[in-house]
CSV table of C-alpha atoms in Angstrom, one decimal:
chain,number,residue,atom,x,y,z
A,19,UNK,CA,6.2,-18.9,-1.4
A,20,UNK,CA,6.0,-18.0,2.3
A,21,UNK,CA,8.5,-19.7,4.7
A,22,UNK,CA,8.5,-17.8,8.0
A,23,UNK,CA,5.5,-15.6,8.4
A,24,UNK,CA,5.3,-13.4,11.5
A,25,UNK,CA,3.3,-10.3,12.5
A,26,UNK,CA,5.1,-7.0,11.8
A,27,UNK,CA,6.0,-5.2,15.0
A,28,UNK,CA,8.5,-2.4,15.8
A,29,UNK,CA,10.4,-4.3,18.4
A,30,UNK,CA,11.2,-7.2,16.1
A,31,UNK,CA,11.5,-5.4,12.8
A,32,UNK,CA,12.8,-2.0,13.8
A,33,UNK,CA,15.9,-2.3,11.6
A,34,UNK,CA,14.3,-4.2,8.7
A,35,UNK,CA,14.1,-2.9,5.2
A,36,UNK,CA,12.3,-4.0,2.1
A,37,UNK,CA,14.2,-4.2,-1.1
A,38,UNK,CA,12.6,-3.1,-4.4
A,39,UNK,CA,11.3,-6.1,-6.3
A,40,UNK,CA,13.6,-6.8,-9.2
A,41,UNK,CA,12.4,-10.3,-10.1
A,42,UNK,CA,9.9,-13.0,-9.3
A,43,UNK,CA,12.2,-16.0,-8.8
A,44,UNK,CA,10.4,-16.7,-5.5
A,45,UNK,CA,7.3,-17.7,-7.5
A,46,UNK,CA,9.1,-19.9,-10.0
A,47,UNK,CA,7.9,-23.1,-8.5
A,48,UNK,CA,4.2,-22.2,-8.3
A,49,UNK,CA,2.0,-23.6,-11.1
A,50,UNK,CA,-1.2,-21.9,-9.7
A,51,UNK,CA,-2.0,-18.6,-8.1
A,52,UNK,CA,-5.2,-17.5,-6.4
A,53,UNK,CA,-7.0,-14.5,-8.1
A,54,UNK,CA,-10.0,-12.4,-7.1
A,55,UNK,CA,-12.9,-12.0,-9.4
A,56,UNK,CA,-11.8,-8.3,-9.9
A,57,UNK,CA,-8.7,-9.6,-11.6
A,58,UNK,CA,-10.5,-11.9,-14.1
A,59,UNK,CA,-10.8,-9.4,-16.9
A,60,UNK,CA,-7.0,-8.7,-17.0
A,61,UNK,CA,-5.9,-12.3,-16.2
A,62,UNK,CA,-8.2,-13.8,-18.8
A,63,UNK,CA,-6.1,-12.6,-21.8
A,64,UNK,CA,-3.0,-14.4,-20.4
A,65,UNK,CA,-3.9,-17.3,-18.1
A,66,UNK,CA,-6.6,-20.0,-17.9
A,67,UNK,CA,-8.8,-19.3,-14.9
A,68,UNK,CA,-10.2,-22.4,-13.1
A,69,UNK,CA,-11.6,-23.2,-9.7
A,70,UNK,CA,-10.3,-25.5,-7.1
A,71,UNK,CA,-12.5,-27.2,-4.5
A,72,UNK,CA,-11.6,-27.0,-0.8
A,73,UNK,CA,-13.5,-29.9,0.6
A,74,UNK,CA,-12.7,-29.1,4.2
A,75,UNK,CA,-14.3,-25.7,3.9
A,76,UNK,CA,-16.9,-26.7,1.3
A,77,UNK,CA,-16.0,-23.9,-1.0
A,78,UNK,CA,-14.4,-23.2,-4.4
A,79,UNK,CA,-11.5,-20.8,-5.1
A,80,UNK,CA,-10.5,-19.3,-8.4
A,81,UNK,CA,-6.9,-19.7,-9.5
A,82,UNK,CA,-4.9,-19.1,-12.7
A,83,UNK,CA,-2.8,-21.9,-14.2
A,84,UNK,CA,0.8,-20.8,-14.5
A,85,UNK,CA,2.1,-24.2,-15.7
A,86,UNK,CA,1.0,-27.7,-16.8
A,87,UNK,CA,2.9,-29.5,-14.1
A,88,UNK,CA,3.4,-29.0,-10.4
A,89,UNK,CA,6.5,-26.9,-9.7
A,90,UNK,CA,6.4,-25.3,-13.1
A,91,UNK,CA,5.8,-21.6,-13.6
A,92,UNK,CA,6.0,-20.8,-17.3
A,93,UNK,CA,5.8,-17.1,-16.7
A,94,UNK,CA,9.0,-16.7,-14.7
A,95,UNK,CA,12.1,-16.5,-16.9
A,96,UNK,CA,15.6,-17.7,-16.0
A,97,UNK,CA,16.4,-14.1,-15.1
A,98,UNK,CA,13.5,-14.0,-12.7
A,99,UNK,CA,11.5,-11.6,-14.8
A,100,UNK,CA,7.8,-12.0,-15.2
A,101,UNK,CA,7.0,-13.0,-18.8
A,102,UNK,CA,3.5,-11.5,-19.1
A,103,UNK,CA,1.8,-8.1,-18.9
A,104,UNK,CA,-0.1,-9.0,-15.7
A,105,UNK,CA,1.1,-10.3,-12.3
A,106,UNK,CA,-1.6,-11.8,-10.0
A,107,UNK,CA,-2.1,-9.6,-6.9
A,108,UNK,CA,-1.3,-12.4,-4.5
A,109,UNK,CA,2.2,-12.6,-6.0
A,110,UNK,CA,2.6,-8.8,-6.0
A,111,UNK,CA,1.8,-8.6,-2.3
A,112,UNK,CA,4.9,-10.7,-1.4
A,113,UNK,CA,6.5,-10.7,1.2
A,114,UNK,CA,3.5,-9.4,3.1
A,115,UNK,CA,0.2,-11.1,4.0
A,116,UNK,CA,-2.8,-10.6,6.3
A,117,UNK,CA,-3.5,-13.0,9.1
A,118,UNK,CA,-6.7,-13.2,11.1
A,119,UNK,CA,-6.3,-12.0,14.7
A,120,UNK,CA,-9.0,-14.0,16.6
A,121,UNK,CA,-12.6,-14.4,15.6
A,122,UNK,CA,-13.6,-10.7,15.6
A,123,UNK,CA,-12.9,-10.0,12.0
A,124,UNK,CA,-9.6,-8.2,12.8
A,125,UNK,CA,-6.4,-8.8,10.8
A,126,UNK,CA,-2.7,-8.1,11.3
A,127,UNK,CA,0.0,-7.4,8.7
A,128,UNK,CA,2.5,-10.2,8.6
A,129,UNK,CA,5.9,-10.5,6.8
A,130,UNK,CA,7.9,-13.5,5.6
A,131,UNK,CA,11.2,-13.0,7.4
A,132,UNK,CA,13.0,-15.5,5.2
A,133,UNK,CA,12.2,-13.6,2.0
A,134,UNK,CA,15.2,-12.3,0.0
A,135,UNK,CA,13.4,-9.0,-0.2
A,136,UNK,CA,13.8,-8.5,3.6
A,137,UNK,CA,17.1,-6.9,4.5
A,138,UNK,CA,19.0,-5.2,7.3
A,139,UNK,CA,21.0,-3.0,5.0
A,140,UNK,CA,19.2,-2.4,1.7
A,141,UNK,CA,15.8,-1.0,0.8
A,142,UNK,CA,13.1,1.1,2.4
A,143,UNK,CA,12.8,0.9,6.2
A,144,UNK,CA,9.6,-0.4,7.8
A,145,UNK,CA,10.0,1.9,10.8
A,146,UNK,CA,11.7,5.3,11.3
A,147,UNK,CA,14.1,6.2,14.1
A,148,UNK,CA,11.2,7.0,16.4
A,149,UNK,CA,9.8,3.5,15.9
A,150,UNK,CA,6.9,4.8,13.9
A,151,UNK,CA,5.6,2.9,10.8
A,152,UNK,CA,6.9,4.4,7.6
A,153,UNK,CA,5.0,5.0,4.4
A,154,UNK,CA,6.0,1.4,3.4
A,155,UNK,CA,3.8,0.0,6.2
A,156,UNK,CA,1.0,2.4,5.4
A,157,UNK,CA,1.0,1.4,1.7
A,158,UNK,CA,1.1,-2.3,2.6
A,159,UNK,CA,-1.9,-1.9,4.9
A,160,UNK,CA,-3.9,-0.1,2.2
A,161,UNK,CA,-3.0,-2.6,-0.4
A,162,UNK,CA,-3.8,-5.7,1.7
A,163,UNK,CA,-7.0,-4.1,2.9
A,164,UNK,CA,-8.1,-3.8,-0.7
A,165,UNK,CA,-7.2,-7.4,-1.4
A,166,UNK,CA,-9.1,-8.5,1.6
A,167,UNK,CA,-12.2,-6.7,0.4
A,168,UNK,CA,-11.8,-8.2,-3.1
A,169,UNK,CA,-11.4,-11.6,-1.5
A,170,UNK,CA,-14.7,-11.2,0.3
A,171,UNK,CA,-16.5,-10.4,-2.9
A,172,UNK,CA,-14.8,-13.4,-4.6
A,173,UNK,CA,-15.9,-15.8,-1.8
A,174,UNK,CA,-19.5,-14.6,-2.2
A,175,UNK,CA,-19.2,-15.0,-6.0
A,176,UNK,CA,-18.1,-18.6,-5.6
A,177,UNK,CA,-20.8,-19.4,-3.0
A,178,UNK,CA,-23.4,-18.1,-5.4
A,179,UNK,CA,-22.1,-20.2,-8.3
A,180,UNK,CA,-21.9,-23.3,-6.0
A,181,UNK,CA,-25.5,-22.7,-4.7
A,182,UNK,CA,-26.7,-22.6,-8.3
A,183,UNK,CA,-24.9,-25.7,-9.3
A,184,UNK,CA,-22.7,-23.9,-11.9
A,185,UNK,CA,-19.5,-25.8,-11.4
A,186,UNK,CA,-18.5,-28.9,-13.4
A,187,UNK,CA,-15.2,-30.8,-13.5
A,188,UNK,CA,-12.7,-29.8,-16.1
A,189,UNK,CA,-11.6,-32.6,-18.3
A,190,UNK,CA,-9.3,-31.2,-20.9
A,191,UNK,CA,-6.7,-33.1,-23.0
A,192,UNK,CA,-3.7,-31.2,-24.5
A,193,UNK,CA,-0.9,-32.5,-26.6
A,194,UNK,CA,2.4,-32.4,-24.8
A,195,UNK,CA,5.3,-33.3,-27.2
A,196,UNK,CA,4.5,-36.9,-28.4
A,197,UNK,CA,1.8,-37.6,-25.8
A,198,UNK,CA,-1.6,-36.4,-24.7
A,199,UNK,CA,-1.8,-34.9,-21.2
A,200,UNK,CA,-5.1,-34.8,-19.2
A,201,UNK,CA,-5.7,-31.7,-17.2
A,202,UNK,CA,-8.0,-32.6,-14.3
A,203,UNK,CA,-8.7,-31.8,-10.7
A,204,UNK,CA,-10.1,-28.4,-11.5
A,205,UNK,CA,-13.6,-27.0,-12.1
A,206,UNK,CA,-15.1,-24.6,-14.6
A,207,UNK,CA,-18.5,-23.0,-15.0
A,208,UNK,CA,-20.8,-25.1,-17.0
A,209,UNK,CA,-21.6,-23.1,-20.0
A,210,UNK,CA,-24.7,-25.1,-20.9
A,211,UNK,CA,-26.2,-24.6,-17.5
A,212,UNK,CA,-25.4,-20.9,-17.8
A,213,UNK,CA,-27.3,-20.7,-21.1
A,214,UNK,CA,-30.2,-22.6,-19.7
A,215,UNK,CA,-30.7,-20.3,-16.7
A,216,UNK,CA,-34.2,-18.8,-16.3
A,217,UNK,CA,-34.6,-15.2,-17.2
A,218,UNK,CA,-35.1,-14.4,-13.5
A,219,UNK,CA,-31.9,-16.2,-12.4
A,220,UNK,CA,-29.9,-14.6,-15.3
A,221,UNK,CA,-31.0,-11.2,-14.2
A,222,UNK,CA,-29.9,-12.1,-10.7
A,223,UNK,CA,-26.4,-12.8,-12.0
A,224,UNK,CA,-26.5,-9.5,-13.8
A,225,UNK,CA,-27.8,-7.6,-10.8
A,226,UNK,CA,-24.9,-9.0,-8.7
A,227,UNK,CA,-22.5,-7.9,-11.4
A,228,UNK,CA,-21.1,-11.4,-11.8
A,229,UNK,CA,-21.5,-11.7,-15.6
A,230,UNK,CA,-18.2,-10.0,-16.5
A,231,UNK,CA,-16.3,-12.4,-14.3
A,232,UNK,CA,-18.3,-15.4,-15.6
A,233,UNK,CA,-17.6,-14.6,-19.2
A,234,UNK,CA,-13.9,-13.7,-18.5
A,235,UNK,CA,-13.5,-17.1,-17.0
A,236,UNK,CA,-15.0,-18.9,-20.0
A,237,UNK,CA,-12.9,-16.9,-22.4
A,238,UNK,CA,-9.7,-17.6,-20.4
A,239,UNK,CA,-9.9,-21.3,-20.9
A,240,UNK,CA,-8.5,-20.9,-24.5
A,241,UNK,CA,-5.3,-19.7,-22.9
A,242,UNK,CA,-4.5,-23.4,-22.1
A,243,UNK,CA,-3.1,-23.5,-25.6
A,244,UNK,CA,-0.7,-20.7,-24.6
A,245,UNK,CA,0.5,-22.9,-21.7
A,246,UNK,CA,1.1,-25.8,-24.0
A,247,UNK,CA,3.2,-23.6,-26.4
A,248,UNK,CA,5.2,-22.1,-23.5
A,249,UNK,CA,5.8,-25.6,-22.1
A,250,UNK,CA,7.0,-26.9,-25.5
A,251,UNK,CA,9.3,-23.9,-26.1
A,252,UNK,CA,10.8,-24.4,-22.6
A,253,UNK,CA,11.7,-28.1,-23.3
A,254,UNK,CA,14.7,-27.6,-25.7
A,255,UNK,CA,16.3,-25.1,-23.2
A,256,UNK,CA,15.7,-27.5,-20.3
A,257,UNK,CA,17.2,-30.4,-22.3
A,258,UNK,CA,20.3,-28.3,-23.2
A,259,UNK,CA,20.8,-27.3,-19.6
A,260,UNK,CA,20.6,-31.0,-18.5
A,261,UNK,CA,23.0,-32.0,-21.2
A,262,UNK,CA,25.5,-29.3,-20.1
A,263,UNK,CA,25.4,-30.8,-16.6
A,264,UNK,CA,26.1,-34.3,-17.8
A,265,UNK,CA,29.8,-34.0,-18.6
A,266,UNK,CA,30.4,-32.3,-15.3
A,267,UNK,CA,28.7,-35.2,-13.5
A,268,UNK,CA,30.8,-37.8,-15.4
A,269,UNK,CA,34.0,-35.9,-14.6
A,270,UNK,CA,33.1,-35.7,-11.0
A,271,UNK,CA,32.3,-39.4,-10.9
A,272,UNK,CA,35.8,-40.3,-12.4
A,273,UNK,CA,37.5,-38.3,-9.8
């Protein structure tokens, strides 16, 4: 998604403008998207929510599955429109991001200069004629700060689950056309372990307000069937597009 991320500053970006988002083609090749625990309730009715392990950092991160295969986003149409009622916050923040500035807990706002949303002629300016940040920058700062806070809560949530041995590998088999496909490499909360928690530990989950996220995650796993259906529906269109290219390729070969 991000190609050339640099800190926003008035010298470098004095003339830059941000175009209004009219599509999500930039996310068409992403089959997963990170989500915070605060997004689970809304995301659960559309996407399967699973956890990925970052072995280098010894932590787990929640993501939504957007496709069954790498490079496949089943929720972005050919016209670039998002084909669902909810767009993960990490995608909505594009082309902006926060980057740590040193080890003192400070962050700077960055922008992807290669984004098609960044322009010299169209959109809302980042800075006014005096070189002062416009409302665009102020809104981005506020939005990214909220996401950063939610990310902190999500990391604590995952650490708590990990410390209590709640993660188990996902081994799911779905039928894809005439074959069976294994979905692996992800983790889910072990429902049996959850049900066998002591009263004291369960109350700790409740006190930390983790239960809504836990149950949203478990409910979301049924959305894997939606991915299968979307994938199957996309196959005839993909085959037709490939067939349309075939005559052109043959004609070019003859020439």
